[in-house]
PDB file of C-alpha atoms in Angstrom:
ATOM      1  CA  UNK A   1     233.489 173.609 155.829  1.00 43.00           C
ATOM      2  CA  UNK A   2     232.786 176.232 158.677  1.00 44.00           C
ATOM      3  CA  UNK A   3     229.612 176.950 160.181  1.00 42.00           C
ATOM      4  CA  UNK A   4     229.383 180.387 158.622  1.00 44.00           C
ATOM      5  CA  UNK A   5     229.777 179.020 155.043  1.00 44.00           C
ATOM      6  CA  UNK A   6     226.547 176.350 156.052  1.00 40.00           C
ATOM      7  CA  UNK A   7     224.391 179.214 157.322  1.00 45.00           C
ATOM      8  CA  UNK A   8     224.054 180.956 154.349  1.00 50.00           C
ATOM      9  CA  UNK A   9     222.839 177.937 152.541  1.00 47.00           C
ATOM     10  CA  UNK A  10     220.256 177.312 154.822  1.00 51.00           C
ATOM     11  CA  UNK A  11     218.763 180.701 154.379  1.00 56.00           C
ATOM     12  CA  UNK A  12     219.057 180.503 150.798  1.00 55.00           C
ATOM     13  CA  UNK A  13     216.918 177.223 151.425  1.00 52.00           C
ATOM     14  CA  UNK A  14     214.427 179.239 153.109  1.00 53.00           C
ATOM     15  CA  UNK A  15     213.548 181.710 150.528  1.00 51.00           C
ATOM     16  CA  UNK A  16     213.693 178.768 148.060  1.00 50.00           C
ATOM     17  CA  UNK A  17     211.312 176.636 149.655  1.00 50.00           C
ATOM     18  CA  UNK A  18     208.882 180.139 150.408  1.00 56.00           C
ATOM     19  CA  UNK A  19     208.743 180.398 147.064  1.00 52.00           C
ATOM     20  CA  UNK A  20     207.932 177.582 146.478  1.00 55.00           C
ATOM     21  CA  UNK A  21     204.634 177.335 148.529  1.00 51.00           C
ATOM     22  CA  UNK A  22     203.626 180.804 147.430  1.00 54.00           C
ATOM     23  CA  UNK A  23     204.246 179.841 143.515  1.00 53.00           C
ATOM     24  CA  UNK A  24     201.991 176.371 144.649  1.00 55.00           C
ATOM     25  CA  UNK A  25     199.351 178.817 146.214  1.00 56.00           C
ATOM     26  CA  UNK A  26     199.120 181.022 143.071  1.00 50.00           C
ATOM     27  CA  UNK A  27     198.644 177.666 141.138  1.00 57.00           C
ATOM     28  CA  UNK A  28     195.597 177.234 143.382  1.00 62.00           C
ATOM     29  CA  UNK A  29     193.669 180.056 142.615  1.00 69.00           C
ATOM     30  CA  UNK A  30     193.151 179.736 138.905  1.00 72.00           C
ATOM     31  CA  UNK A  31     191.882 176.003 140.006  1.00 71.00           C
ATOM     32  CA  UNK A  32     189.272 177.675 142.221  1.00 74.00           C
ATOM     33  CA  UNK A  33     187.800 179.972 139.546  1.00 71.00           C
ATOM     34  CA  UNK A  34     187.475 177.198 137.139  1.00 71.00           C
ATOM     35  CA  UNK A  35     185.761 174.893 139.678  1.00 66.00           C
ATOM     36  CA  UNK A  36     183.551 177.718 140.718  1.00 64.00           C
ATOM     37  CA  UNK A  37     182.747 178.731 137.075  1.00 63.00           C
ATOM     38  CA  UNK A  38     181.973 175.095 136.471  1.00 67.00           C
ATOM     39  CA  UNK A  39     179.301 174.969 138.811  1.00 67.00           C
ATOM     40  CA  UNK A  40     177.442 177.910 138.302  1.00 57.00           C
ATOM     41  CA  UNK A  41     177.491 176.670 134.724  1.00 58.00           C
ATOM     42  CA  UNK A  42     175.749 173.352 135.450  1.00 62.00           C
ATOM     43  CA  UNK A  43     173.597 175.082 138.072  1.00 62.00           C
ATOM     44  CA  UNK A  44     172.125 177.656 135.272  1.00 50.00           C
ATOM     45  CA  UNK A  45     171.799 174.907 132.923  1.00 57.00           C
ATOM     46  CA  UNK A  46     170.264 172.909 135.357  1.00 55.00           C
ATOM     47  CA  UNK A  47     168.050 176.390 135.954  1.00 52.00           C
ATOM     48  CA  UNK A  48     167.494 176.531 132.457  1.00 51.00           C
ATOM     49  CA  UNK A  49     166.465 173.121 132.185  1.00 57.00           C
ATOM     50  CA  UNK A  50     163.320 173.012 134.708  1.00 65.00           C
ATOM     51  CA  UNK A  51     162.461 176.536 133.340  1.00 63.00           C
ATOM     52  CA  UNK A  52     162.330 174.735 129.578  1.00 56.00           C
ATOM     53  CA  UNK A  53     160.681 172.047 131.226  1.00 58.00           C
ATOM     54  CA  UNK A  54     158.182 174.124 133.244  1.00 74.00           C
ATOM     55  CA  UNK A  55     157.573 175.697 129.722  1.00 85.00           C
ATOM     56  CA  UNK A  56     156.168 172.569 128.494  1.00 85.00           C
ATOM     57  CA  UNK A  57     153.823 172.082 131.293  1.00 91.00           C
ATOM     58  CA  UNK A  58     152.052 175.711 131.361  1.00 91.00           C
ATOM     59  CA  UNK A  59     151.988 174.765 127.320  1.00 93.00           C
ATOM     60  CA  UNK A  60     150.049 171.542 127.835  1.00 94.00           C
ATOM     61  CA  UNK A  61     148.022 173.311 130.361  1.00 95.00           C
ATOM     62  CA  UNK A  62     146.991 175.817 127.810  1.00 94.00           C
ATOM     63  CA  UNK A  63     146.284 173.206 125.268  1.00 95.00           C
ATOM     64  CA  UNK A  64     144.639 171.090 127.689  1.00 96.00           C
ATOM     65  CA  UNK A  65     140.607 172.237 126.356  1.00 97.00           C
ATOM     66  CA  UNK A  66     140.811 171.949 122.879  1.00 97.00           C
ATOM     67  CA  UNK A  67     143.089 168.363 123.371  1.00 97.00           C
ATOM     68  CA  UNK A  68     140.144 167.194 125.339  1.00 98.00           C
ATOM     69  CA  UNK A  69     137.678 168.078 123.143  1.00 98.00           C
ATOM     70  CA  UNK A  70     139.655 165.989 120.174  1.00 98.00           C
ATOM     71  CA  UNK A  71     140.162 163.604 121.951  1.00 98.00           C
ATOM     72  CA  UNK A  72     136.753 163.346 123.116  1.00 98.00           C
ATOM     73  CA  UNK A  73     135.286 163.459 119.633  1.00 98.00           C
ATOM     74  CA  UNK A  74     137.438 160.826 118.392  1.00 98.00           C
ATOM     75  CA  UNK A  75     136.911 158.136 121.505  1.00 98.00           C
ATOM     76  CA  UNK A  76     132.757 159.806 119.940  1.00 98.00           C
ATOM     77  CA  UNK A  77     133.684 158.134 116.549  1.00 97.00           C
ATOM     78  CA  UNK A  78     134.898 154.962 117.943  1.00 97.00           C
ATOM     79  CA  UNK A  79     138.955 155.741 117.510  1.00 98.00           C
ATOM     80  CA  UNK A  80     140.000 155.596 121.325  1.00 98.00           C
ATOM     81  CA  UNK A  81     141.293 152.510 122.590  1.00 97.00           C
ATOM     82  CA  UNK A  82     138.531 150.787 123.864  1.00 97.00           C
ATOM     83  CA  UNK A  83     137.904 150.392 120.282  1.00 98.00           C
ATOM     84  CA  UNK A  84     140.430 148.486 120.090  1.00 98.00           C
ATOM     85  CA  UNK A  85     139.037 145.339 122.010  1.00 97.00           C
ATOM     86  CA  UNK A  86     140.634 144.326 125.392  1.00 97.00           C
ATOM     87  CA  UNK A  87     143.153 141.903 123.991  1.00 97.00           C
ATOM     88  CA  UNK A  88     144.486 143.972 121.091  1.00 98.00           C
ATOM     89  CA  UNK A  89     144.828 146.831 123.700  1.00 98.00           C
ATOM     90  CA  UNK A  90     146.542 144.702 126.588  1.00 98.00           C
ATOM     91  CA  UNK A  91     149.002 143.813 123.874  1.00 98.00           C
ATOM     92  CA  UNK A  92     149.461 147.433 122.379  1.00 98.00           C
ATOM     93  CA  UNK A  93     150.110 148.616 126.109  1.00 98.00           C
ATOM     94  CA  UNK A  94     152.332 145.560 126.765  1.00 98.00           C
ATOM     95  CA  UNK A  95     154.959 146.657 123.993  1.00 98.00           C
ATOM     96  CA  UNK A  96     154.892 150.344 123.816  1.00 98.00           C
ATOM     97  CA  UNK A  97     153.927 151.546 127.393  1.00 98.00           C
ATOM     98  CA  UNK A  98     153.617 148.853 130.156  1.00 97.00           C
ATOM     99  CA  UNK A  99     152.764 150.855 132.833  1.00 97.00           C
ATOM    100  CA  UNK A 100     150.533 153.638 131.352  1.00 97.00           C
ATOM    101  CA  UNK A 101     147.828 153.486 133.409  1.00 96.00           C
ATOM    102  CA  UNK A 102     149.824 154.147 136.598  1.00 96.00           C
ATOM    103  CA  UNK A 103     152.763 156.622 135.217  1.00 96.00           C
ATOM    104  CA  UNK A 104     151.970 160.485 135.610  1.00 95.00           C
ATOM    105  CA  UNK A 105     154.004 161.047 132.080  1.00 95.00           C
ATOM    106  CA  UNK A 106     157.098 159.734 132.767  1.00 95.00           C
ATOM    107  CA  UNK A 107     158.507 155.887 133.137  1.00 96.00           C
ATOM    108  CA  UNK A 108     161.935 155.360 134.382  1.00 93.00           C
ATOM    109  CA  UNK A 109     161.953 151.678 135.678  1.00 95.00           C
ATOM    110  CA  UNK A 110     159.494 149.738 134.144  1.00 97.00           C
ATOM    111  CA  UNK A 111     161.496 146.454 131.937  1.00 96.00           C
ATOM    112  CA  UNK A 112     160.718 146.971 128.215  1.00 96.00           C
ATOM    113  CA  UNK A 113     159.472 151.042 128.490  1.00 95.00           C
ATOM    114  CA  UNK A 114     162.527 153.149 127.122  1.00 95.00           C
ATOM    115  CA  UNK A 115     162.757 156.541 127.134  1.00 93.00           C
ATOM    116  CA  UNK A 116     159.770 157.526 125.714  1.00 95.00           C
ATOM    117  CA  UNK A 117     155.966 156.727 127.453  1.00 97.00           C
ATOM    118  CA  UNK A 118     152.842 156.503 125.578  1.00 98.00           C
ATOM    119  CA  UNK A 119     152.439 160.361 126.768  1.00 97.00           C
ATOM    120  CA  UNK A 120     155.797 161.413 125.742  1.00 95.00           C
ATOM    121  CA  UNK A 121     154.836 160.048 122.063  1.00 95.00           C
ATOM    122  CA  UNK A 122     152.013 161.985 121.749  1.00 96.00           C
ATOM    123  CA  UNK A 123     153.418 164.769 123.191  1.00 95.00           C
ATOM    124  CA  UNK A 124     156.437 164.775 120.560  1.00 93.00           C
ATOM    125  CA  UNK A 125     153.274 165.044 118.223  1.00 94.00           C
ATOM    126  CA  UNK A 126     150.885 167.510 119.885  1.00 95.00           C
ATOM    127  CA  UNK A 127     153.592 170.025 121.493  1.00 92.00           C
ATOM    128  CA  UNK A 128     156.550 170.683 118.539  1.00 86.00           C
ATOM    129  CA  UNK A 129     155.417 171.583 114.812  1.00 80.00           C
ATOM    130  CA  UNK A 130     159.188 169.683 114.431  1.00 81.00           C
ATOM    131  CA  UNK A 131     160.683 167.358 117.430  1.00 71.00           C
ATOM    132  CA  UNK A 132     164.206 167.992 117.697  1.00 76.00           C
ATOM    133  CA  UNK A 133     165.635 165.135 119.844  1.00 75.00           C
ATOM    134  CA  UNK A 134     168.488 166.210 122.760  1.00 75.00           C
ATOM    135  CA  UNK A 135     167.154 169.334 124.207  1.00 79.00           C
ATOM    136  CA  UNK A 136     163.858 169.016 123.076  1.00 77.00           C
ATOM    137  CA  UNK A 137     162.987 165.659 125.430  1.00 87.00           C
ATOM    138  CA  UNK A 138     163.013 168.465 128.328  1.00 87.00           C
ATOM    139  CA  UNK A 139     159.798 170.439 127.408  1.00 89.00           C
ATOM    140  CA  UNK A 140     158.468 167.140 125.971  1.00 92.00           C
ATOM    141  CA  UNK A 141     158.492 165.263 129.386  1.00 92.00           C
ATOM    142  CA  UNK A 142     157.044 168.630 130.529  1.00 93.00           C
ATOM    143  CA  UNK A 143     154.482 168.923 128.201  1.00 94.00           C
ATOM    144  CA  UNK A 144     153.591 165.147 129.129  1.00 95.00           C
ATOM    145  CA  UNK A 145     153.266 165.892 132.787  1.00 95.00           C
ATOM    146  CA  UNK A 146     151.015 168.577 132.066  1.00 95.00           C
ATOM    147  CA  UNK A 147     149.004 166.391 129.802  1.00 97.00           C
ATOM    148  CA  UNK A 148     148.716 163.671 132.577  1.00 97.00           C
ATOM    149  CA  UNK A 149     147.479 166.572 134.799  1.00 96.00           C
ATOM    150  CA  UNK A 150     144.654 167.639 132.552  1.00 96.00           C
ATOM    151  CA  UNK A 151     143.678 164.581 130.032  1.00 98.00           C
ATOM    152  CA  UNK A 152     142.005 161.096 131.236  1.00 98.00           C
ATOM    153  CA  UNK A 153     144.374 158.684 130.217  1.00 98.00           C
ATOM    154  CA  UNK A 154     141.861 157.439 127.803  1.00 98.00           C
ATOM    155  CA  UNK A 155     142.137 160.614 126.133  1.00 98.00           C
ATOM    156  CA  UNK A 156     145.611 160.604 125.633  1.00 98.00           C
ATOM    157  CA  UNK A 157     145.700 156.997 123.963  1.00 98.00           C
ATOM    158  CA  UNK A 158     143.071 158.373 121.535  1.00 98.00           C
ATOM    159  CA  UNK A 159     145.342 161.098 120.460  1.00 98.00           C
ATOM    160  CA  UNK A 160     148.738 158.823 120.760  1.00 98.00           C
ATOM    161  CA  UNK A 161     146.290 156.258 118.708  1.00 98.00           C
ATOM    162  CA  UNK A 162     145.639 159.202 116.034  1.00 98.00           C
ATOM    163  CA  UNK A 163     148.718 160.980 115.455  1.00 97.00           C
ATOM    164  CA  UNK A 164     150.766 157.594 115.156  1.00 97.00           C
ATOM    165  CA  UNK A 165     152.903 157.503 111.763  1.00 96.00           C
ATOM    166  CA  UNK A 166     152.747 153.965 110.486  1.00 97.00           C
ATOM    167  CA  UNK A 167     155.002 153.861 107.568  1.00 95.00           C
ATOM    168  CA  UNK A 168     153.627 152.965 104.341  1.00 93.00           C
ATOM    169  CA  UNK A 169     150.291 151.714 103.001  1.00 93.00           C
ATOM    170  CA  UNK A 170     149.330 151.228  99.309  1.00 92.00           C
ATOM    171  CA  UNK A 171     148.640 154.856  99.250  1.00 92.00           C
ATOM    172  CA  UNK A 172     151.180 156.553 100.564  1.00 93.00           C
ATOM    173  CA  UNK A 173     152.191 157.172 104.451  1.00 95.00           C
ATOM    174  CA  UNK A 174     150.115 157.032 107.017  1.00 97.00           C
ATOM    175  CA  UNK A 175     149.373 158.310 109.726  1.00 97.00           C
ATOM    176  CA  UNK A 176     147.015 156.904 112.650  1.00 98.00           C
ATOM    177  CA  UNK A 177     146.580 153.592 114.078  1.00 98.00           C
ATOM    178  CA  UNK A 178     142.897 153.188 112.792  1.00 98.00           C
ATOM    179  CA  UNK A 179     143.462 154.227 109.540  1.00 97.00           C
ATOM    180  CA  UNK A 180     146.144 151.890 108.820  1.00 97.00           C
ATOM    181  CA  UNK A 181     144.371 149.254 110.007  1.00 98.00           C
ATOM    182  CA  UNK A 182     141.865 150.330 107.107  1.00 97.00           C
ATOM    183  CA  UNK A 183     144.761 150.949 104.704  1.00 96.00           C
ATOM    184  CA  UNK A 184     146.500 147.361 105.276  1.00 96.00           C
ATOM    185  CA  UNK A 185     143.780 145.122 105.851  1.00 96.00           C
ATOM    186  CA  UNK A 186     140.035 146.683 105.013  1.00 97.00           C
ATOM    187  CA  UNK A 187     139.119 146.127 108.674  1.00 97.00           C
ATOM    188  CA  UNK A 188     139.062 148.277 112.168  1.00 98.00           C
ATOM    189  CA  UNK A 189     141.483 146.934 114.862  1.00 98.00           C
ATOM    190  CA  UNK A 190     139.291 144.845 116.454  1.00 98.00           C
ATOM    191  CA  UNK A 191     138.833 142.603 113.648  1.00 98.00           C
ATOM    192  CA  UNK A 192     142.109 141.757 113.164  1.00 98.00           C
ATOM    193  CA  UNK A 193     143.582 138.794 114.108  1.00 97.00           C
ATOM    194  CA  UNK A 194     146.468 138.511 116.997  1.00 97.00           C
ATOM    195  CA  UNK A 195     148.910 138.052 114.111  1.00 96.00           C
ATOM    196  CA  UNK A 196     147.948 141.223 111.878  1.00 97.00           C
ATOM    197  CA  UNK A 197     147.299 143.294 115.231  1.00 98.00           C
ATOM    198  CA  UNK A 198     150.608 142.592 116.284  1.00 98.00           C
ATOM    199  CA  UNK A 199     152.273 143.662 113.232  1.00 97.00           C
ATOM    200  CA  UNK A 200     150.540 146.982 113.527  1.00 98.00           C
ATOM    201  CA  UNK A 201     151.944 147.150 117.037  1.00 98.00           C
ATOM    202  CA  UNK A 202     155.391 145.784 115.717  1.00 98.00           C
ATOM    203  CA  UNK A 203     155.576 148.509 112.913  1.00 97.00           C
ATOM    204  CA  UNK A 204     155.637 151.396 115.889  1.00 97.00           C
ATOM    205  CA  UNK A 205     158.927 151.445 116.491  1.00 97.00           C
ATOM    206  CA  UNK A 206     160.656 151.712 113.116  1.00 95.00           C
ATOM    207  CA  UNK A 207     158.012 153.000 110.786  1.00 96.00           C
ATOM    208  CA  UNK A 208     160.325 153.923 108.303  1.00 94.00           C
ATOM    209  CA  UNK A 209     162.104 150.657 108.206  1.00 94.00           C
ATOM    210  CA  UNK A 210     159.172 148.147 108.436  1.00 95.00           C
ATOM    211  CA  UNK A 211     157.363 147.384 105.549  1.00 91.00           C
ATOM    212  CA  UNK A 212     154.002 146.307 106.701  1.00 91.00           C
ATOM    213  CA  UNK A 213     152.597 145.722 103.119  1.00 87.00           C
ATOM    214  CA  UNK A 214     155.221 142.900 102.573  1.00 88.00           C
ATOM    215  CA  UNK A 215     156.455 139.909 103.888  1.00 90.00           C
ATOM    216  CA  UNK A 216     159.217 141.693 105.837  1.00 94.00           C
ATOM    217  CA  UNK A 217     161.507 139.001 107.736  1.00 96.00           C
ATOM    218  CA  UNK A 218     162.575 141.530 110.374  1.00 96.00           C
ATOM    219  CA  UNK A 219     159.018 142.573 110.661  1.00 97.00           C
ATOM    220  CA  UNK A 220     158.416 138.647 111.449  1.00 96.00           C
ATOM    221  CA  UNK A 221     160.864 138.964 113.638  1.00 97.00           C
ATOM    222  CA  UNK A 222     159.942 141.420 115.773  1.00 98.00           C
ATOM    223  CA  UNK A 223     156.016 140.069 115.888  1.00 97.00           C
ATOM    224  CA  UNK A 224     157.326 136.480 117.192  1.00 97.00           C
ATOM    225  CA  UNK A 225     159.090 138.215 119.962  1.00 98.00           C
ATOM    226  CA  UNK A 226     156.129 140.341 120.432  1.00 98.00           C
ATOM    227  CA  UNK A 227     153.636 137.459 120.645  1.00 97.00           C
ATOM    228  CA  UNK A 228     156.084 135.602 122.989  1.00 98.00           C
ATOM    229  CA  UNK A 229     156.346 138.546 125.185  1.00 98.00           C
ATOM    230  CA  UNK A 230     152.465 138.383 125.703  1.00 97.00           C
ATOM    231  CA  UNK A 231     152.152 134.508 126.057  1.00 97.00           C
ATOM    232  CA  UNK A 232     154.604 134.951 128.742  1.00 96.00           C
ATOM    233  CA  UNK A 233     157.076 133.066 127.464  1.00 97.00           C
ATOM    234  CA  UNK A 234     159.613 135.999 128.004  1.00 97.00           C
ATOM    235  CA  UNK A 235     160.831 139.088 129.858  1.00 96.00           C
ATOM    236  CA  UNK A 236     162.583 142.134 128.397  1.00 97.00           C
ATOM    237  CA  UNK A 237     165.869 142.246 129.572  1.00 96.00           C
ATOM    238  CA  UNK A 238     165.838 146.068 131.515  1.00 97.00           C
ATOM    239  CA  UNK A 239     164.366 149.257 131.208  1.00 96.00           C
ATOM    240  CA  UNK A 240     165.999 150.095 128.064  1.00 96.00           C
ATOM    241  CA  UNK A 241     164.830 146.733 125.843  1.00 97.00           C
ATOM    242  CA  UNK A 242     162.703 147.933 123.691  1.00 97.00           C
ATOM    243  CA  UNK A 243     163.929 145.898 120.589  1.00 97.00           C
ATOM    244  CA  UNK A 244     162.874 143.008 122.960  1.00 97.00           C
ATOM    245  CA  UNK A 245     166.048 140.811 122.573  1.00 97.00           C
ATOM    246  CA  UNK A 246     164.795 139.241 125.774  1.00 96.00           C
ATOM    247  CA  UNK A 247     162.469 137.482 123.906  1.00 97.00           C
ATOM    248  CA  UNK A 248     164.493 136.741 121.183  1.00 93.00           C
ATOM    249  CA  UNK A 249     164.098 132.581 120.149  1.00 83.00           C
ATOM    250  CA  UNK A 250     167.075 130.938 120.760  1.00 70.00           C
ATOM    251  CA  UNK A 251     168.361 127.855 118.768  1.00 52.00           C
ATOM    252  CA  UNK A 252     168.605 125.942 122.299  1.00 51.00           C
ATOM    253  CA  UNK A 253     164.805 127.042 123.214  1.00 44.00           C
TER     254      UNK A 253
END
């Protein structure tokens, strides 16, 4: 083979390998748009997201007098949670909302809070004629902050306390702390006993699925770990436990 017979090959080579890198460039670009699109996408719906947000806080804000004055009249008739008496309310705060009184709204640390606060509840309640999970968690958190902004928190547990759906009593569902007490057992919260009050706090989280007029073994359940979690005896496992298998009782225990 002669040297004029190799050069052509190596130009031949050339172009090849130009076209290559200009073929890998064009395959480039098309990567680029779609990254870009991708992030203005998540930044609008991140825009979207504090504007939906923002829209439940100007809402709460707005609804801020006439909450107060319900709230007010109902702490007036002996509904809030003082009512309640001190223990019966340490435990009710205990379960559902451990650090209420500190939280402006929103909880995301606390073992044995999940997702939703005492103020988020009520929220869910006060803000959206339905709550549609997903989306709808955004304006409800915002609606909560506002809340915190405008209401004691004594006011808010009087509303959480009397928009509360409690599953079934012997007349149909109900809804509000107080009046199930009434409904169940003929007596206000703070005449219950630890046991009863405890299945009124136990019934909170499943409403639906409890039966509070029976003798409902995973009701039981769910009030031993309950009354174990107050004696001390256990911790819930995270941020997220609100079943409270931390304080399930083991065989072993």
């Amino acid at each position: 083979m002669t040297l004029e017979t190799i050069a052509p090959l190596g130009n031949n080579a050339t172009i090849i390998m130009n076209a290559s890198a200009h073929t890998s460039r064009l395959g480039k670009r098309p990567m680029r748009r779609i990254f870009k699109l991708a992030g203005l996408l998540v930044g609008l719906l991140v825009v979207a997201a504090i504007a939906y947000g923002g829209k439940g806080y100007w809402d709460a804000l707005s609804d801020a007098p006439q909450l107060r004055q319900r709230a007010d009249d109902l702490i007036a008739q002996g509904l809030g949670g003082d009512s309640l008496g001190a223990d019966h309310l340490a435990m009710l705060l205990t379960v559902e909302d451990p650090n209420f009184v500190d939280h402006a709204g929103v909880d995301f640390s606390t073992p044995g809070a999940g997702a939703t606060t005492i103020t988020q509840s009520a929220s869910k309640r006060l803000a959206f004629e339905k709550f549609q999970p997903g989306v709808g968690k955004i304006r409800q958190t915002g609606y909560a902050m506002g809340l915190e902004s405008r209401l004691s928190k004594d006011q808010i547990l009087a509303l959480w306390l009397d928009t509360l759906e409690m599953g079934e009593g012997p007349e149909g569902w109900v809804t509000g702390f107080h009046k199930a007490s009434s409904a169940i057992y003929g007596r206000p919260p703070a005449e219950l006993s630890s046991t009863e009050f405890a299945r009124l706090v136990a019934v909170l989280i499943s409403p639906a699925s409890f039966k509070l007029r029976d003798n409902d073994p995973a009701l039981n359940e769910r009030v031993r770990r309950i009354e174990r979690l107050v004696a001390g005896a256990c911790v819930p496992e995270g941020h997220s436990d609100v079943w409270l298998e931390g304080c399930r009782q083991h065989s072993n225990s």
